[in-house]
Amino acid sequence: MPQFKLDGLILKIPRNCMNDNIQEAINLGQYEQNETKALHRHITPDDRVLDLGGGVGYIALQAARIVGAQNVTTVEASPAMHKAIGDNAEKNGLDALRVVHGAVVPDSHKGDAVQFEVLPGFWASSIAAEGGKKKKASTLVDVPALKFGELQTRSMPTVISMDIEGAELDLAQCVWRPEVRIVIMEVHPNRYGLHALRQLVSSMFANGFGPMPWGTRGSVMVFTRLDAPTGQ
């Protein structure tokens, strides 16, 4: 299994979940760069972090070094990457990190499972499109459907980070617990278009969040609770 070191963290990634783009991003120190900068800009030692779309666990491990692994919950749908996160947490002495297997869905989702499309490059895997054709070389698996509201209640986060390949569009319309003060969200307008991106931002406003310029960069958007102190 390939092993890398990035910002002092050891990351082991299953070979069948790798591709050249992921390896290049890690080797150049650019993997999850914008998310990491946003996290360090806004997180405090008193926070509790919920990380959705854990990938290899890099963002969750970064958060765990600041708030303590016991205060971080990460969710990953790919069975292979779910195991990899647990292994990486143990490898880095952060095994108190809570790793949950499943895909995050809106509270309105019916059923206990959802179909997830696993791609060779783990960072492009996502909930399968309804009625859509699966991508070349992908595998469809059924994974636990984790309702957003219940996840929040279980982990009581003050900071939520998410990179969930388009599923953020539906979650933006859900109810957000009042404890959440910062959201670090990678958006994917290539999947749903600019009109839907505008609707996403409107939904976040309706839930009491506004865009925060500090930490927003590229496809990574930071939202702050409008009635919460920003530290600026």
Coordinates of C-alpha atoms in Angstrom, one line a residue:
M1 CA 0.0 0.0 0.0
P2 CA 1.5 3.4 -1.0
Q3 CA 2.5 5.6 1.9
F4 CA 3.1 9.3 1.9
K5 CA 4.0 12.0 4.3
L6 CA 2.3 15.4 4.1
D7 CA 2.7 18.2 6.7
G8 CA 4.0 15.7 9.2
L9 CA 1.1 13.3 8.7
I10 CA 1.6 9.7 7.5
L11 CA -1.0 8.7 4.9
K12 CA -1.4 5.2 3.6
I13 CA -3.8 4.9 0.6
P14 CA -5.0 1.6 -1.0
R15 CA -3.4 1.2 -4.4
N16 CA -6.7 0.5 -6.0
C17 CA -8.0 3.9 -4.7
M18 CA -5.1 5.9 -6.2
N19 CA -4.6 7.7 -9.5
D20 CA -1.8 9.9 -10.9
N21 CA -3.6 13.1 -10.1
I22 CA -3.9 12.2 -6.4
Q23 CA -0.3 11.2 -6.2
E24 CA 0.8 14.4 -7.9
A25 CA -1.2 16.6 -5.6
I26 CA 0.3 14.9 -2.5
N27 CA 3.8 15.0 -3.8
L28 CA 3.5 18.7 -4.6
G29 CA 2.0 19.4 -1.2
Q30 CA -1.3 20.6 -2.8
Y31 CA -3.6 17.9 -1.6
E32 CA -6.6 19.5 0.2
Q33 CA -4.6 22.7 0.4
N34 CA -7.5 25.1 0.4
E35 CA -9.5 23.1 2.9
T36 CA -6.5 22.9 5.2
K37 CA -5.9 26.6 5.1
A38 CA -9.5 27.4 5.8
L39 CA -9.5 24.9 8.7
H40 CA -6.4 26.4 10.3
R41 CA -7.8 29.9 9.8
H42 CA -11.1 29.3 11.7
I43 CA -10.7 26.3 14.0
T44 CA -9.9 26.7 17.7
P45 CA -8.9 24.2 20.4
D46 CA -12.5 24.4 21.8
D47 CA -14.2 23.3 18.6
R48 CA -15.8 19.9 17.8
V49 CA -15.4 19.0 14.1
L50 CA -17.6 16.9 11.8
D51 CA -15.8 16.1 8.6
L52 CA -18.0 14.7 5.8
G53 CA -16.4 12.9 2.9
G54 CA -13.3 11.9 4.8
G55 CA -11.2 10.6 1.9
V56 CA -7.9 9.5 3.3
G57 CA -8.6 11.3 6.6
Y58 CA -6.2 14.2 6.0
I59 CA -8.6 17.0 7.0
A60 CA -9.9 15.1 10.0
L61 CA -6.3 14.4 11.2
Q62 CA -5.4 18.1 10.8
A63 CA -8.4 19.0 12.9
A64 CA -7.5 16.3 15.5
R65 CA -4.1 17.8 16.0
I66 CA -5.8 21.0 17.1
V67 CA -8.9 20.0 19.0
G68 CA -8.0 16.5 20.0
A69 CA -8.9 13.3 18.2
Q70 CA -11.8 12.6 20.5
N71 CA -13.5 15.8 19.3
V72 CA -13.4 14.9 15.6
T73 CA -15.9 12.7 13.7
T74 CA -15.3 11.9 10.1
V75 CA -17.7 10.1 7.7
E76 CA -16.6 8.2 4.6
A77 CA -18.7 6.0 2.3
S78 CA -16.0 4.1 0.4
P79 CA -15.4 0.8 2.4
A80 CA -11.7 0.8 1.4
M81 CA -11.2 4.5 2.4
H82 CA -13.2 4.1 5.6
K83 CA -10.7 1.5 6.7
A84 CA -7.7 3.6 5.5
I85 CA -8.8 6.5 7.6
G86 CA -8.9 4.3 10.7
D87 CA -5.4 2.9 9.8
N88 CA -4.0 6.4 9.3
A89 CA -5.5 7.7 12.5
E90 CA -3.7 4.9 14.4
K91 CA -0.5 5.4 12.4
N92 CA -0.4 9.0 13.5
G93 CA -1.3 8.4 17.1
L94 CA -4.8 9.9 16.7
D95 CA -6.8 6.7 17.1
A96 CA -9.5 8.4 19.3
L97 CA -10.8 9.9 16.0
R98 CA -14.3 8.7 15.4
V99 CA -14.6 7.2 11.9
V100 CA -18.2 6.5 10.6
H101 CA -19.0 4.4 7.5
G102 CA -21.7 5.7 5.3
A103 CA -22.9 8.4 3.0
V104 CA -24.5 11.6 4.3
V105 CA -28.1 12.2 3.1
P106 CA -30.8 14.8 3.7
D107 CA -33.1 14.1 6.6
S108 CA -35.9 13.4 4.1
H109 CA -34.1 10.3 2.7
K110 CA -36.2 7.1 2.8
G111 CA -34.5 3.9 3.7
D112 CA -31.4 2.8 5.6
A113 CA -29.0 2.5 2.6
V114 CA -27.9 4.5 -0.4
Q115 CA -26.1 3.5 -3.6
F116 CA -22.5 4.9 -3.7
E117 CA -20.3 5.0 -6.8
V118 CA -16.7 4.1 -6.1
L119 CA -14.1 5.3 -8.6
P120 CA -10.4 4.3 -8.9
G121 CA -9.5 7.9 -7.8
F122 CA -11.1 8.0 -4.4
W123 CA -11.7 11.8 -4.3
A124 CA -14.2 11.6 -7.2
S125 CA -16.4 8.9 -5.6
S126 CA -19.9 10.0 -4.8
I127 CA -23.5 9.0 -4.2
A128 CA -24.8 7.5 -7.4
A129 CA -27.0 9.6 -9.6
E130 CA -30.6 8.4 -9.6
G131 CA -31.4 6.8 -12.9
G132 CA -28.0 7.8 -14.3
K133 CA -25.3 5.6 -15.9
K134 CA -22.3 4.7 -13.9
K135 CA -18.9 6.0 -14.9
K136 CA -16.4 3.8 -16.6
A137 CA -14.3 1.6 -14.2
S138 CA -16.6 2.5 -11.3
T139 CA -18.2 0.1 -8.9
L140 CA -21.7 0.6 -7.3
V141 CA -22.0 -0.4 -3.6
D142 CA -24.8 0.0 -1.1
V143 CA -23.7 1.8 2.0
P144 CA -25.4 3.1 5.2
A145 CA -27.5 6.2 4.6
L146 CA -26.6 8.7 7.4
K147 CA -29.1 11.4 7.9
F148 CA -27.5 14.8 8.3
G149 CA -29.6 15.9 11.3
E150 CA -28.9 12.7 13.2
L151 CA -25.1 13.0 12.5
Q152 CA -25.2 16.5 13.9
T153 CA -27.0 15.4 17.0
R154 CA -24.6 12.6 17.6
S155 CA -21.4 14.7 17.2
M156 CA -22.7 18.2 18.2
P157 CA -20.1 19.9 15.9
T158 CA -19.2 23.6 16.0
V159 CA -17.3 23.3 12.7
I160 CA -18.4 21.2 9.7
S161 CA -16.1 20.4 6.8
M162 CA -17.5 18.7 3.7
D163 CA -16.2 17.5 0.4
I164 CA -19.0 15.3 -0.8
E165 CA -19.0 15.7 -4.6
G166 CA -22.3 17.5 -5.1
A167 CA -24.3 16.2 -2.2
E168 CA -23.7 19.5 -0.4
L169 CA -26.5 21.0 -2.6
D170 CA -29.2 19.0 -0.7
L171 CA -27.6 19.4 2.7
A172 CA -27.6 23.2 2.4
Q173 CA -31.4 23.0 2.5
C174 CA -31.5 20.9 5.7
V175 CA -31.8 22.1 9.3
W176 CA -28.4 23.0 10.9
R177 CA -27.9 22.8 14.6
P178 CA -27.4 26.1 16.3
E179 CA -24.0 25.0 17.7
V180 CA -22.5 25.0 14.2
R181 CA -20.6 28.3 13.7
I182 CA -18.3 27.6 10.7
V183 CA -18.9 25.5 7.5
I184 CA -16.0 24.7 5.2
M185 CA -17.6 23.4 2.0
E186 CA -16.1 22.3 -1.3
V187 CA -18.7 23.2 -3.9
H188 CA -19.1 21.4 -7.3
P189 CA -20.8 23.6 -9.8
N190 CA -19.5 21.4 -12.6
R191 CA -22.0 18.8 -11.3
Y192 CA -25.0 21.0 -10.8
G193 CA -24.4 24.3 -12.5
L194 CA -24.1 27.9 -11.4
H195 CA -27.8 28.5 -11.0
A196 CA -27.9 25.7 -8.4
L197 CA -24.8 27.1 -6.7
R198 CA -26.6 30.4 -6.3
Q199 CA -29.5 28.4 -4.7
L200 CA -27.0 26.7 -2.4
V201 CA -25.8 30.1 -1.1
S202 CA -29.4 31.2 -0.7
S203 CA -30.2 28.1 1.3
M204 CA -27.2 28.7 3.6
F205 CA -28.4 32.3 4.1
A206 CA -31.8 31.0 5.0
N207 CA -30.2 28.7 7.6
G208 CA -28.4 31.7 9.2
F209 CA -25.0 31.5 7.4
G210 CA -23.2 34.0 5.2
P211 CA -20.1 33.6 3.0
M212 CA -16.8 34.3 4.9
P213 CA -14.1 35.8 2.6
W214 CA -11.3 34.6 4.9
G215 CA -10.6 31.1 3.9
T216 CA -12.8 31.0 0.8
R217 CA -10.6 30.1 -2.1
G218 CA -11.3 28.4 -5.4
S219 CA -14.0 25.8 -5.0
V220 CA -13.7 25.9 -1.2
M221 CA -16.3 28.2 0.4
V222 CA -16.4 29.2 4.1
F223 CA -19.7 30.1 5.7
T224 CA -20.0 31.7 9.1
R225 CA -23.0 31.9 11.4
L226 CA -24.3 35.4 10.9
D227 CA -25.0 36.0 14.6
A228 CA -21.7 34.6 15.7
P229 CA -18.4 36.5 16.4
T230 CA -16.0 36.1 13.4
G231 CA -12.8 36.9 15.2
Q232 CA -12.1 39.8 12.8

